[in-house]
Short mmCIF file of C-alpha atoms and ligand atoms in Angstrom, two decimals:
data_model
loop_
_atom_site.label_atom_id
_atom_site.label_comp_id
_atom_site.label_asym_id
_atom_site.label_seq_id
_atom_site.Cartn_x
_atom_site.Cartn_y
_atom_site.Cartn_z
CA UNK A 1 0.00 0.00 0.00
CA UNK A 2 1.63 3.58 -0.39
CA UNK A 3 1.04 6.84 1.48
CA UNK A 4 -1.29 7.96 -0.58
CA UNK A 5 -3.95 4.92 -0.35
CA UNK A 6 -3.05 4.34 3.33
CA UNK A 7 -4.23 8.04 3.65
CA UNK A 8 -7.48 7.63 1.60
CA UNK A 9 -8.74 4.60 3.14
CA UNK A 10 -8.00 5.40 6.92
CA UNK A 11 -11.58 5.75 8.30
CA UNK A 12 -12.72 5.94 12.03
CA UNK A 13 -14.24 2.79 12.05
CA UNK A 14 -16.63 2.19 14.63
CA UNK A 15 -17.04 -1.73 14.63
CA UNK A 16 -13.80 -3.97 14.92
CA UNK A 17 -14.00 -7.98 15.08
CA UNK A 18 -13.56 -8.78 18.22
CA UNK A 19 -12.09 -12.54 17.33
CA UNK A 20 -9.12 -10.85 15.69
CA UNK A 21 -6.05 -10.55 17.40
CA UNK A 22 -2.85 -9.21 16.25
CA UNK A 23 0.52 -10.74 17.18
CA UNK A 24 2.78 -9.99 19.54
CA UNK A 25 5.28 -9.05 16.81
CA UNK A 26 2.48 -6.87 14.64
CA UNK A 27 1.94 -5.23 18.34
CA UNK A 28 5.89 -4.37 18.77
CA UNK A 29 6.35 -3.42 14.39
CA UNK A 30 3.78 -1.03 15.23
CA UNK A 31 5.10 0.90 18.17
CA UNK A 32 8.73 0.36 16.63
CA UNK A 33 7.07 2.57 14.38
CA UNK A 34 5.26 5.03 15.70
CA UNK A 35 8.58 6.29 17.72
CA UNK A 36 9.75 7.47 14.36
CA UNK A 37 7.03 10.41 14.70
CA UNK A 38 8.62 13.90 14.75
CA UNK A 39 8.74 15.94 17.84
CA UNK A 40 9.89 19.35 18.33
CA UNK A 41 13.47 19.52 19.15
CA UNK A 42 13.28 15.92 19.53
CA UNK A 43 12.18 15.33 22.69
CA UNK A 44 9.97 12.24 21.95
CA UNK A 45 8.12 13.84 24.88
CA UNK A 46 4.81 11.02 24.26
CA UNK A 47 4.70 8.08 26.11
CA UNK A 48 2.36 5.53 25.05
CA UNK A 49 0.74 2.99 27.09
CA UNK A 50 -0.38 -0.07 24.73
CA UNK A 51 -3.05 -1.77 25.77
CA UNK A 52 -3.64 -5.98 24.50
CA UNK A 53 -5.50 -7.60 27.69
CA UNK A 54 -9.32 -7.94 27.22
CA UNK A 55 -9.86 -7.13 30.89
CA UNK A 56 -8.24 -3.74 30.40
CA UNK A 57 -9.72 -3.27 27.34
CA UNK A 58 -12.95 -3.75 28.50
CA UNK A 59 -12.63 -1.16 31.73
CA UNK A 60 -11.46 1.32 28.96
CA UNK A 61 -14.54 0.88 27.06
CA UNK A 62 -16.73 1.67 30.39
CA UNK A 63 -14.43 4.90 30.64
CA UNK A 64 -15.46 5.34 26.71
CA UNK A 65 -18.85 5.81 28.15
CA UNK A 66 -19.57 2.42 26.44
CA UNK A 67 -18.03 3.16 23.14
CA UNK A 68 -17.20 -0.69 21.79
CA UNK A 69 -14.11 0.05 19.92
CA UNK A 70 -11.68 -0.38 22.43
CA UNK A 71 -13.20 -3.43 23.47
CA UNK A 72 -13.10 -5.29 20.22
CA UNK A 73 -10.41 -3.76 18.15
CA UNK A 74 -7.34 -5.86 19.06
CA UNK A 75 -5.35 -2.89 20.23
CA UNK A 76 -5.89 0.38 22.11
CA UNK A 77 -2.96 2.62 22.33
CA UNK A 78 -3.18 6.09 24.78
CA UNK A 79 -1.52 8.60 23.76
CA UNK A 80 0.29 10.69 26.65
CA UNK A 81 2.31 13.97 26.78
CA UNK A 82 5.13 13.77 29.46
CA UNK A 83 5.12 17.62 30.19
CA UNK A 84 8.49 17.44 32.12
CA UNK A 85 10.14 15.55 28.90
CA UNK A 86 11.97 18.74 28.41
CA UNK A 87 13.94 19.00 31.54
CA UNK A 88 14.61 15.59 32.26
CA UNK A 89 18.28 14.44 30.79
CA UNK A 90 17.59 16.05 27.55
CA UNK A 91 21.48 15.68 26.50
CA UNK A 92 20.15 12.01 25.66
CA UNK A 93 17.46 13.54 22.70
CA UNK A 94 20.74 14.07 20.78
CA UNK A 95 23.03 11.52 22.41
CA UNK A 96 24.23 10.82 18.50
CA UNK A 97 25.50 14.65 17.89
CA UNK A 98 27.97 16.07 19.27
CA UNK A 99 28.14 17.87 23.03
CA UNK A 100 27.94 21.30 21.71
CA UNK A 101 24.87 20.57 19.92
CA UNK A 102 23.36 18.78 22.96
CA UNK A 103 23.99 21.87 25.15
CA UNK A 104 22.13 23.99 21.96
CA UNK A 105 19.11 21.77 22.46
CA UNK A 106 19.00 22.07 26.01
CA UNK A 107 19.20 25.56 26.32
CA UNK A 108 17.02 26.09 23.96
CA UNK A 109 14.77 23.33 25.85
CA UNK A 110 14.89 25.74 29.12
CA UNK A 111 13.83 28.77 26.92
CA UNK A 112 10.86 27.73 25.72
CA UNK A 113 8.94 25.35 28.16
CA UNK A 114 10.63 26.48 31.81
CA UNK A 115 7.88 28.28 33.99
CA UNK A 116 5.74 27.90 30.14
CA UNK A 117 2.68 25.04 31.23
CA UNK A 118 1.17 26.01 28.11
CA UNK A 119 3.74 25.83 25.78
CA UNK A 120 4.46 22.37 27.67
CA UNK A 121 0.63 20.86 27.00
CA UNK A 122 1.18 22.46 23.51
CA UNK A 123 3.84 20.67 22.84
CA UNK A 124 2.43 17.12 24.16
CA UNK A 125 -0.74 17.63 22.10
CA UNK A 126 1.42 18.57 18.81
CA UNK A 127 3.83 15.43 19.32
CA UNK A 128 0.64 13.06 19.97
CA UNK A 129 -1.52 14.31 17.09
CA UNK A 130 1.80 13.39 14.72
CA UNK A 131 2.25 9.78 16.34
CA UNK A 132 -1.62 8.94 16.27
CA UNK A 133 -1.63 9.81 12.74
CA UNK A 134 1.35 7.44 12.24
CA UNK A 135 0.05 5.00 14.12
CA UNK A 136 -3.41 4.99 12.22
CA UNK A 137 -1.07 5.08 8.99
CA UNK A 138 0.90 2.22 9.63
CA UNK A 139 -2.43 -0.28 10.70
CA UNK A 140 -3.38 0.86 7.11
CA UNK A 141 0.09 -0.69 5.84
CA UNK A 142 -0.36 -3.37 8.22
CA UNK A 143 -4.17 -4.58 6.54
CA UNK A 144 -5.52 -2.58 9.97
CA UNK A 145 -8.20 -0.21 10.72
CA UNK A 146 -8.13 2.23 13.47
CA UNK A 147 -10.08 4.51 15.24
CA UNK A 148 -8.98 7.51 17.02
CA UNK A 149 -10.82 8.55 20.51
CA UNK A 150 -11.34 11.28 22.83
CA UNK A 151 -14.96 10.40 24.12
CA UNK A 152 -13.83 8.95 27.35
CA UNK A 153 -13.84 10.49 31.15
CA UNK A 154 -10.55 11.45 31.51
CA UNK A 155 -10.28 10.72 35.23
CA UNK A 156 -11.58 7.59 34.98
CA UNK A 157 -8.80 6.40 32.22
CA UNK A 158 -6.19 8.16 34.10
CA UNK A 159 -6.64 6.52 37.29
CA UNK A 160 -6.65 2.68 35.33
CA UNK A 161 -3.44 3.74 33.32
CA UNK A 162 -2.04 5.05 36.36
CA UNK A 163 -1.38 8.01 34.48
CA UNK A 164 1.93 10.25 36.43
CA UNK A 165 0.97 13.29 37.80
CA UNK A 166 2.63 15.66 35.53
CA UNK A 167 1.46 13.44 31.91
CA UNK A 168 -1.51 14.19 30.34
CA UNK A 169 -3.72 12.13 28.12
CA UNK A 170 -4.08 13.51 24.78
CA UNK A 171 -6.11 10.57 23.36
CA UNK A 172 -6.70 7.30 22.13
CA UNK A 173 -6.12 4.83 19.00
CA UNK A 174 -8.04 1.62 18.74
CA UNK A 175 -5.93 -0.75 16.29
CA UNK A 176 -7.68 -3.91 14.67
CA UNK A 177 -9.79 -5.66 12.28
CA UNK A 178 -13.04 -3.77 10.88
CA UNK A 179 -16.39 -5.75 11.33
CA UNK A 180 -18.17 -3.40 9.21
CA UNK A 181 -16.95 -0.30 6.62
CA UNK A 182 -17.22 3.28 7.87
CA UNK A 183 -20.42 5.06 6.73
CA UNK A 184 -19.71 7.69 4.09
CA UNK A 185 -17.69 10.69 4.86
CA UNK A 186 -19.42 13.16 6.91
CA UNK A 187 -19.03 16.33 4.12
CA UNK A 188 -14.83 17.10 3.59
CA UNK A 189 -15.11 20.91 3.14
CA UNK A 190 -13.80 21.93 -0.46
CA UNK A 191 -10.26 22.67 -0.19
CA UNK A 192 -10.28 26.29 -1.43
CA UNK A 193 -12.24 27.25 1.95
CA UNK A 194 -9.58 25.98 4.26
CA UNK A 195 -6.56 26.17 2.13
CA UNK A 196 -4.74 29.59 1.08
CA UNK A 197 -2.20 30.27 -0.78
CA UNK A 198 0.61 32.74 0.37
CA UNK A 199 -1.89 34.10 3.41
CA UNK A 200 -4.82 33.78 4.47
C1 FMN X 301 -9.24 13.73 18.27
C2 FMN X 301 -10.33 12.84 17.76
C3 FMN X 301 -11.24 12.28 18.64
C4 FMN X 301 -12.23 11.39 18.20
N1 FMN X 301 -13.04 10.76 19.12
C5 FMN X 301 -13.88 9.81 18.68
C6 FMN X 301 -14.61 9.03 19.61
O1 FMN X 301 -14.49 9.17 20.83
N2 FMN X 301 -15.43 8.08 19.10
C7 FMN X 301 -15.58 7.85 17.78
O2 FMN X 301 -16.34 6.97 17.39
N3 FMN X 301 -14.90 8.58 16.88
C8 FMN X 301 -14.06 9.54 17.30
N4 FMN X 301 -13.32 10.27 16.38
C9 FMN X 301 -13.48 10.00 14.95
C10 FMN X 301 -14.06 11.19 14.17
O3 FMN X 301 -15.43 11.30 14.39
C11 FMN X 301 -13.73 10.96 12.69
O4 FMN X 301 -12.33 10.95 12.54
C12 FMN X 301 -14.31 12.03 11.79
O5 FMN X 301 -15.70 11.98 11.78
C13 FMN X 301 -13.83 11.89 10.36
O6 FMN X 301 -14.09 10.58 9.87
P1 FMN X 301 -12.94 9.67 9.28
O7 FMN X 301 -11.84 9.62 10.32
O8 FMN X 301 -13.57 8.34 9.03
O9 FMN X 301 -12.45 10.32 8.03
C14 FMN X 301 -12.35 11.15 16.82
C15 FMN X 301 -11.43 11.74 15.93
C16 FMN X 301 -10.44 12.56 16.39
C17 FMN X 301 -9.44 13.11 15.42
#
């Protein structure tokens, strides 16, 4: 499949087959994968935590106010923004350059996100949006579907994933096998009304 396809035919898709299960090694191919997302000044500042045992997936569908997906697709993924990612040994974002660049990064690290909360949660919602699109991007190379979710209560899902105190949950990706196709696309607005050329 290339990039273009994988693009086309990524729907949300709202019923997975619950009697699929992907492997162990199409679980670890997949995340292999989706920490090849870029972040800002590379600070791979998402953690992910992936989600295979039906138990789990099942409490997660209760905190999806009863949304099925995570339930029956095979795999849900939550996608979390470590907010101190910035400060915490950042010489190792560039551990293959050399020490003068590492001290660049790190200063420039401090500049922007020290004291800056919002510039932090900026930054973890930026990094997740780019590795749930790759995520949903590579099921489509895999013969996947996906479906990407914020209806859930966040304290709820928090407290199961144990989420850390200074992470925050920027959403969900359910990975499997579709049961049925997506219904048609809701209406894509035409391109010239949210695409301009030059300026808006
Ligand atoms: C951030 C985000 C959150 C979403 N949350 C849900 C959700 O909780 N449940 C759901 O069924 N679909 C959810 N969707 C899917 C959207 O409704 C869907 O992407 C949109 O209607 C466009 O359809 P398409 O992805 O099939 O092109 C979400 C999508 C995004 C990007």
């Amino acid at each position: 499949m290339d990039v273009f396809e994988a693009i086309e035919t990524r729907r949300a898709i709202k019923k997975f087959d619950s009697t699929y299960k992907m492997s162990n090694n199409d679980v670890q191919k997949l995340m292999e994968h989706v920490i090849l997302a870029p972040t800002s000044y590379n600070q791979q500042n998402w953690r992910f935590v992936y989600v295979t045992d039906r138990d789990v997936k099942e409490k997660i569908s209760v905190a999806a106010r009863g949304q099925a997906q995570p339930k029956d697709g095979s795999l849900v993924v939550i996608l979390c923004g470590d907010m101190n990612a910035w400060k915490t040994e950042p010489i190792r974002y560039w551990k293959n350059h050399p020490a003068e660049k590492q001290e660049t990064v790190k200063a420039a690290l401090e500049r922007k996100y020290d004291g800056n909360p919002q510039n932090q949660r900026d930054e973890a919602v930026r990094s997740c949006g780019m590795a749930a699109q790759t995520i949903m991007l590579a099921a489509r190379q895999m013969g996947l579907d996906s479906c990407p979710m914020v209806g859930f209560e966040y304290d709820e899902l928090s407290e199961l994933i144990k989420l850390p105190e200074d992470h925050l949950i920027v959403m969900m990706v359910v990975v499997g096998k579709r049961a049925e196709d997506a219904a048609v696309r809701g209406g894509q607005l035409p391109l010239d009304q949210v695409a301009f050329e030059n300026s808006f």
